[in-house]
PDB file of C-alpha atoms in Angstrom:
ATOM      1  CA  UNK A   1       0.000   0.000   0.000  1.00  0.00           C
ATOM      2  CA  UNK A   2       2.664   2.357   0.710  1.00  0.00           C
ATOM      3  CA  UNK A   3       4.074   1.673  -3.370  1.00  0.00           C
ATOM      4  CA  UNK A   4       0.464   2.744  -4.343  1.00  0.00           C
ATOM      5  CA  UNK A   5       0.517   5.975  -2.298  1.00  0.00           C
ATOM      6  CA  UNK A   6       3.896   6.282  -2.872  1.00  0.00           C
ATOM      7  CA  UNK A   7       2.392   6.332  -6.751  1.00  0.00           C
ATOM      8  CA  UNK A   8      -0.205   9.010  -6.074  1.00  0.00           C
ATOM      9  CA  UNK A   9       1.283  11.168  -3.846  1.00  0.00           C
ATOM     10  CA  UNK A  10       4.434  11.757  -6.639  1.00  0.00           C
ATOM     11  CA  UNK A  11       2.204  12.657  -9.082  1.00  0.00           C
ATOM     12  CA  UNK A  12       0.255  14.687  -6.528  1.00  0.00           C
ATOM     13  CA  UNK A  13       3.677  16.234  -5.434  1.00  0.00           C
ATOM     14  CA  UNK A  14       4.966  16.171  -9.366  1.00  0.00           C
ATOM     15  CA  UNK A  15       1.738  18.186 -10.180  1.00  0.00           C
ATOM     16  CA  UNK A  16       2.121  20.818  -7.229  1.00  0.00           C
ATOM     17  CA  UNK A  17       6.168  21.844  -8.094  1.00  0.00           C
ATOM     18  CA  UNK A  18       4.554  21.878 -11.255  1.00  0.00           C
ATOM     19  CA  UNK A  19       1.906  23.908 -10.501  1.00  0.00           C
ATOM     20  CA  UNK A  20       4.169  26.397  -8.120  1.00  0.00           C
ATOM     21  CA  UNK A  21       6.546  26.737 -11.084  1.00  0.00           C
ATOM     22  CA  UNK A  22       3.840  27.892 -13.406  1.00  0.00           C
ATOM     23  CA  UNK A  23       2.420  30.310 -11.340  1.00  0.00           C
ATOM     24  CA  UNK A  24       6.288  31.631 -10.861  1.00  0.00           C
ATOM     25  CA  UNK A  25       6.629  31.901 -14.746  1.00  0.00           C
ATOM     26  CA  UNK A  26       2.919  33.775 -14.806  1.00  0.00           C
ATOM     27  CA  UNK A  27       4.261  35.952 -12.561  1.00  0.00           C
ATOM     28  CA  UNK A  28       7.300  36.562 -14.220  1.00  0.00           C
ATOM     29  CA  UNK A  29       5.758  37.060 -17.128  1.00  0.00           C
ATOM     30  CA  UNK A  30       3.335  39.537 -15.406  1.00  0.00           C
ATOM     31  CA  UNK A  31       6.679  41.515 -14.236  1.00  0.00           C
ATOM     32  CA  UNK A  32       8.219  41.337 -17.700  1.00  0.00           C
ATOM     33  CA  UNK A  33       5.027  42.511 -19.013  1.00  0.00           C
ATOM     34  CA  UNK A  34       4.911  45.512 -16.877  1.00  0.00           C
ATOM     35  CA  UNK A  35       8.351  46.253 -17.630  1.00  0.00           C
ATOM     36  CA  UNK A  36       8.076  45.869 -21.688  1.00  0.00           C
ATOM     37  CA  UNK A  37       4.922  47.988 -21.114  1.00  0.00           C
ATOM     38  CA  UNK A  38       6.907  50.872 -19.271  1.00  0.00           C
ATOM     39  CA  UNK A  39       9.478  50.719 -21.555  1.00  0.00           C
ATOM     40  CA  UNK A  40       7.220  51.098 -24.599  1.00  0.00           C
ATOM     41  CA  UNK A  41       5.619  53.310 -22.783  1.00  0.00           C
ATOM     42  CA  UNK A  42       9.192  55.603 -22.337  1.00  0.00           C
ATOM     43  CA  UNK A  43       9.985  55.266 -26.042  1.00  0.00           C
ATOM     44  CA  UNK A  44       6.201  56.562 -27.184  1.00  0.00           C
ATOM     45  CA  UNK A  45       6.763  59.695 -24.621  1.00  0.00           C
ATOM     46  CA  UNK A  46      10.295  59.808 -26.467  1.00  0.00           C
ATOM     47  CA  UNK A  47       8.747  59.770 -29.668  1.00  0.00           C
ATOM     48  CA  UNK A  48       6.416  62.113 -29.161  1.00  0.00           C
ATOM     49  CA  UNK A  49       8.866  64.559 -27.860  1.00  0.00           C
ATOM     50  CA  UNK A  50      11.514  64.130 -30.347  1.00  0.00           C
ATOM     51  CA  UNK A  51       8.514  64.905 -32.801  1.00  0.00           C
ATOM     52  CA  UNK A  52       7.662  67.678 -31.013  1.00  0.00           C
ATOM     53  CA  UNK A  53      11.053  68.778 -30.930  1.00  0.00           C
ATOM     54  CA  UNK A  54      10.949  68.316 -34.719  1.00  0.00           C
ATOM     55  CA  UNK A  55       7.733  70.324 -35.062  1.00  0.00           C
ATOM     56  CA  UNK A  56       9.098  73.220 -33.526  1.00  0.00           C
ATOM     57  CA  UNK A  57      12.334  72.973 -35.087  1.00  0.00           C
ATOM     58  CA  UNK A  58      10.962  72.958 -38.612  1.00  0.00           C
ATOM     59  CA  UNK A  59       8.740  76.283 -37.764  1.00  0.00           C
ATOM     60  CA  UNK A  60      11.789  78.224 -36.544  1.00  0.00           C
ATOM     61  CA  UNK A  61      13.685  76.828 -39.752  1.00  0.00           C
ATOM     62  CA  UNK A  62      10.923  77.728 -42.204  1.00  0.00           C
ATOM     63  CA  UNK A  63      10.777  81.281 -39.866  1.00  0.00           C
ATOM     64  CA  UNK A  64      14.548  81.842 -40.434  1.00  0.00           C
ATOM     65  CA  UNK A  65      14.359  81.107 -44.321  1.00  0.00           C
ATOM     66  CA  UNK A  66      11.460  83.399 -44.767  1.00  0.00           C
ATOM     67  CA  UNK A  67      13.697  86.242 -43.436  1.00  0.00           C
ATOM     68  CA  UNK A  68      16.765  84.929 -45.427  1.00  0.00           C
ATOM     69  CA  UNK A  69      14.353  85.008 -48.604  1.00  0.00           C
ATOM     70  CA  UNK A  70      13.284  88.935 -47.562  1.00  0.00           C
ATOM     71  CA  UNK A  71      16.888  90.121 -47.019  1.00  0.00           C
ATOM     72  CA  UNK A  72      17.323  88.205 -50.237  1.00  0.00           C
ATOM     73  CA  UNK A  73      15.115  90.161 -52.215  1.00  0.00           C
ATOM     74  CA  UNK A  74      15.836  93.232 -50.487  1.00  0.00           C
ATOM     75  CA  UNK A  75      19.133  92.870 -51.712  1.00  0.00           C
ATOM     76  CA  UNK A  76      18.352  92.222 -55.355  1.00  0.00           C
ATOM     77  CA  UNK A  77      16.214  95.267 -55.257  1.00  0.00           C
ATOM     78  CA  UNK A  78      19.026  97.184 -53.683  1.00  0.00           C
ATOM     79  CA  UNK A  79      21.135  95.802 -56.266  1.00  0.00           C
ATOM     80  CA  UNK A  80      19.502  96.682 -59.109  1.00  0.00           C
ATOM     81  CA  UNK A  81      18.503 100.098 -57.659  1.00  0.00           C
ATOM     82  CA  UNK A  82      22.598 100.513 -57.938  1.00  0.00           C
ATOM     83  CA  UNK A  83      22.842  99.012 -60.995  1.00  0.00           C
ATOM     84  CA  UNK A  84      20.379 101.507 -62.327  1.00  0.00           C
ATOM     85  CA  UNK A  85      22.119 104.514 -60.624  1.00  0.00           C
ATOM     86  CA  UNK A  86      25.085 103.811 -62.076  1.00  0.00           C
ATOM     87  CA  UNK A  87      23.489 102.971 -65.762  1.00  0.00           C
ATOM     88  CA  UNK A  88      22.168 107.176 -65.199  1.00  0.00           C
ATOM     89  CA  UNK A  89      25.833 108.260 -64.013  1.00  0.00           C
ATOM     90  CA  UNK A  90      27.678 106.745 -66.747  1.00  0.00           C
ATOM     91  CA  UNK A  91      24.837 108.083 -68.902  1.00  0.00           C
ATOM     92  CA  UNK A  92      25.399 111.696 -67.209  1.00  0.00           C
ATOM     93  CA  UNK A  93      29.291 111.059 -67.683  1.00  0.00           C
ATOM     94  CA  UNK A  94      28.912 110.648 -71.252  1.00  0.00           C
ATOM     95  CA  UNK A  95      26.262 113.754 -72.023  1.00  0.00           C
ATOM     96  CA  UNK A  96      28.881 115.681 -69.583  1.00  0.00           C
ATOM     97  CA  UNK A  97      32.029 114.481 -71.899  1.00  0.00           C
ATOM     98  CA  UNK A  98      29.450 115.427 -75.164  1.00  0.00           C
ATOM     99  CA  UNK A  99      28.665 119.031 -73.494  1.00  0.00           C
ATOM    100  CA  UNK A 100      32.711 119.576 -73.131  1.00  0.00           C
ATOM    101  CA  UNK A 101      33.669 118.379 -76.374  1.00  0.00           C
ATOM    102  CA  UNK A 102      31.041 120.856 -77.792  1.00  0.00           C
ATOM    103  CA  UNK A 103      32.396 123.665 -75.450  1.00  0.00           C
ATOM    104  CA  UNK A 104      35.987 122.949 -76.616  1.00  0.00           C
ATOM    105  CA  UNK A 105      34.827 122.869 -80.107  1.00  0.00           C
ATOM    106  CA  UNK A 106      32.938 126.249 -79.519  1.00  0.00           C
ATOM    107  CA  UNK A 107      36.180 127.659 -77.938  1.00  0.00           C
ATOM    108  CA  UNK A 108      38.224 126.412 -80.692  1.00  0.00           C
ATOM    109  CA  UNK A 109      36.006 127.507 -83.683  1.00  0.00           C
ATOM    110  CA  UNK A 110      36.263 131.254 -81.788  1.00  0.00           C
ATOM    111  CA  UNK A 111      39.740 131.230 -81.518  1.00  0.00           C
ATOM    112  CA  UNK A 112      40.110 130.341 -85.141  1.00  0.00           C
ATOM    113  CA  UNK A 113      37.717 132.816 -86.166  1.00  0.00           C
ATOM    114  CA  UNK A 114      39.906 135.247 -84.192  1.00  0.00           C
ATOM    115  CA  UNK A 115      43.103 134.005 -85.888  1.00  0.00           C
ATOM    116  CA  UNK A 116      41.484 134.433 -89.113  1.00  0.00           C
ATOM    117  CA  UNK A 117      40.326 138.109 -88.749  1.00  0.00           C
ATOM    118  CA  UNK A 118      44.304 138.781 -87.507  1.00  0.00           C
ATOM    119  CA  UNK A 119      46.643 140.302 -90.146  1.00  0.00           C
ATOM    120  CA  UNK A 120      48.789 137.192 -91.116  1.00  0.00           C
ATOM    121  CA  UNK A 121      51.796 138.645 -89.730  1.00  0.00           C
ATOM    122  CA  UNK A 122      50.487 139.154 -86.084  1.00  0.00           C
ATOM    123  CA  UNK A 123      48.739 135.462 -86.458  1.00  0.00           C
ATOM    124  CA  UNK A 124      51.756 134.191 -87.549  1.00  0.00           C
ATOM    125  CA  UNK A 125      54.203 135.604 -84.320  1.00  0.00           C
ATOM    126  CA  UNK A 126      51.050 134.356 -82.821  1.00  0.00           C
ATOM    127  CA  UNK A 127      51.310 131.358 -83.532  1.00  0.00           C
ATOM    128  CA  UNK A 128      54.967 130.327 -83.588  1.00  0.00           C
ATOM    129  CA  UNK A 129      55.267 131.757 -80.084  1.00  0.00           C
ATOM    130  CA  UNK A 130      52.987 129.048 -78.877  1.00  0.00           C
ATOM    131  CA  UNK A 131      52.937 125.245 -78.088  1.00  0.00           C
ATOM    132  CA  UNK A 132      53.262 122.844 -81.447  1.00  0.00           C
ATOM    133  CA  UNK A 133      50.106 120.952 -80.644  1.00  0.00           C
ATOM    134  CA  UNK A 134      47.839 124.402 -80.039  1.00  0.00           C
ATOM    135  CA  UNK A 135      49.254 126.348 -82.893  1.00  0.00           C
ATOM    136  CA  UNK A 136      48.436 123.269 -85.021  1.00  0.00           C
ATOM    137  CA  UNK A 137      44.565 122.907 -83.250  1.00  0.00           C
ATOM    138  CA  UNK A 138      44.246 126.042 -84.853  1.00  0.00           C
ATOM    139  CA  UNK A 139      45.670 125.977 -88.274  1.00  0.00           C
ATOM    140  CA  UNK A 140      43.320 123.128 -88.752  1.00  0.00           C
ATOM    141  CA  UNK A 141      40.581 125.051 -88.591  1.00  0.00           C
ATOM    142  CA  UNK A 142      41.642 127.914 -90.870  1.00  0.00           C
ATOM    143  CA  UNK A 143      41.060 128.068 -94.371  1.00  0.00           C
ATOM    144  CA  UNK A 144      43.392 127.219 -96.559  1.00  0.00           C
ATOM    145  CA  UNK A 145      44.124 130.359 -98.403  1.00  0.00           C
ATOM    146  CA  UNK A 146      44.660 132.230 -94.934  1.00  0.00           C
ATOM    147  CA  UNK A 147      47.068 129.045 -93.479  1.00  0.00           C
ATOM    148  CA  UNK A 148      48.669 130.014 -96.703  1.00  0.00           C
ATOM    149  CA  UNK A 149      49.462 134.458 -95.831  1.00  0.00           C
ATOM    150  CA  UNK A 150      50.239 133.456 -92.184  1.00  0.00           C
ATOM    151  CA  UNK A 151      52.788 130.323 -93.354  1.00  0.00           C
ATOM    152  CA  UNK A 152      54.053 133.198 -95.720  1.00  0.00           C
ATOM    153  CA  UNK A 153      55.322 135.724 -92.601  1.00  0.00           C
ATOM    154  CA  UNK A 154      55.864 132.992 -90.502  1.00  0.00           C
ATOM    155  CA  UNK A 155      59.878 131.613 -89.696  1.00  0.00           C
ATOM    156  CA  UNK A 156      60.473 129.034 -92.708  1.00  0.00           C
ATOM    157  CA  UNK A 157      61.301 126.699 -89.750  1.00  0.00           C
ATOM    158  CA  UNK A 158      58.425 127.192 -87.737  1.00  0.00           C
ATOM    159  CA  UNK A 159      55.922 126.980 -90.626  1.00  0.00           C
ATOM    160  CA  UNK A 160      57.834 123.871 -92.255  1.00  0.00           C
ATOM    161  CA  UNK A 161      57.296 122.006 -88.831  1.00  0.00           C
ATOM    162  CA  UNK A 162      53.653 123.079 -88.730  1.00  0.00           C
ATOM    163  CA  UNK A 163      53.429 122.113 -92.455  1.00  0.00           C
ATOM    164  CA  UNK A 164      54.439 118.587 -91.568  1.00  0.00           C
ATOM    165  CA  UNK A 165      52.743 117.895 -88.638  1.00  0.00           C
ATOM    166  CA  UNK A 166      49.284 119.308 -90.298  1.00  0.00           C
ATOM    167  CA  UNK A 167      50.481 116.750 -93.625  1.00  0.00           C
ATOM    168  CA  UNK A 168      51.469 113.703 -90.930  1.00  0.00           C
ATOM    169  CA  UNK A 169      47.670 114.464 -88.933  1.00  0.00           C
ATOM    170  CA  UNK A 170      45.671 114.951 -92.425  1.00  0.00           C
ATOM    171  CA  UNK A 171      47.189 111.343 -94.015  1.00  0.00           C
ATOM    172  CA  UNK A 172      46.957 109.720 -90.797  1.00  0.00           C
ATOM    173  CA  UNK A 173      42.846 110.986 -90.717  1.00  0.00           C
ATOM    174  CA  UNK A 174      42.514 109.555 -93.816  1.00  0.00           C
ATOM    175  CA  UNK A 175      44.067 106.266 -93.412  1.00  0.00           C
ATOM    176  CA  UNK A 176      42.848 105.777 -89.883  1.00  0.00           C
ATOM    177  CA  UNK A 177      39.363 104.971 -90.569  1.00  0.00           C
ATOM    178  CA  UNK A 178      40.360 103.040 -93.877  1.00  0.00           C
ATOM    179  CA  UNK A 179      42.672 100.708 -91.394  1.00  0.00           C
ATOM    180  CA  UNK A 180      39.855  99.972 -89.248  1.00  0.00           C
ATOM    181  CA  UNK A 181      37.503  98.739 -91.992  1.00  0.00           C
ATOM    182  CA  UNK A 182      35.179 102.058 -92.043  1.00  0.00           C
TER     183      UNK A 182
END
């Protein structure tokens, strides 16, 4: 009799450790449950702070470029404001440069008109008394038969130099323009 309780009471015995060790795994489980759960937990409060954190970094970066695309046309209308300004000055430059050539040319034509009313022998002390490149300014401009009376009382030097340099300017004028294709 004691074989056959012996038998029963094993199982019996068998059955309880078994029983004890699955309630310790169901409440191990339980714990690791509650753990995975906080954990998860963690990494959701993570994510959603990481997103907010990415929320709020995208509105001050779309912010920032905003200004960066104001100061960016602010400077191409800046730019072109200049670029306008100084289209008008070279513009002014170039009616300025017009308005002197005209004055010299004014100036010139009355000094040659001057020159031309002069006896030939005054014109031509005049003239020899002063620099090269003037004296010949003006004999350009004089007509040829009065170049002529004032080379006539003039030092044969003096009016031989002129004479060349008024040849050498008159062939280069008319080869100049034929050397450049016009």
């Amino acid at each position: 009799m004691r074989a056959k309780l012996v038998f029963i009471l094993i199982p019996l015995f068998l059955f309880a450790v078994d029983n004890q060790k699955l309630l310790d795994c169901y409440e191990i489980f339980a714990q690791k449950r509650a753990e995975l759960e906080a954990q998860a937990e963690k990494i959701i409060e993570q994510q959603e702070a990481l997103e907010s954190l990415k929320n709020t970094y995208m509105a001050l970066f779309k912010k920032k470029e905003q200004k960066l695309k104001e100061k960016e046309k602010e400077l191409n209308a800046t730019l072109a404001k200049i670029e306008q300004e100084k289209k008008e000055i070279q513009n002014l430059i170039e009616e300025n440069k017009k308005i002197l050539e005209e004055i010299k040319k004014a100036k010139l034509d009355k000094v040659t008109q001057s020159y031309a009313k002069m006896r030939p022998k005054n014109a031509a002390q005049i003239l020899s008394n002063m620099p090269t490149k003037d004296a010949l300014e003006i004999i350009q401009k004089l007509p040829a038969k009065t170049i002529a009376k004032i080379f006539a009382k003039m030092d044969p030097q003096t009016a031989a130099k002129l004479s060349e340099l008024l040849l050498k300017d008159t062939n280069e004028s008319t080869t100049t323009p034929n050397a450049n294709g016009g």
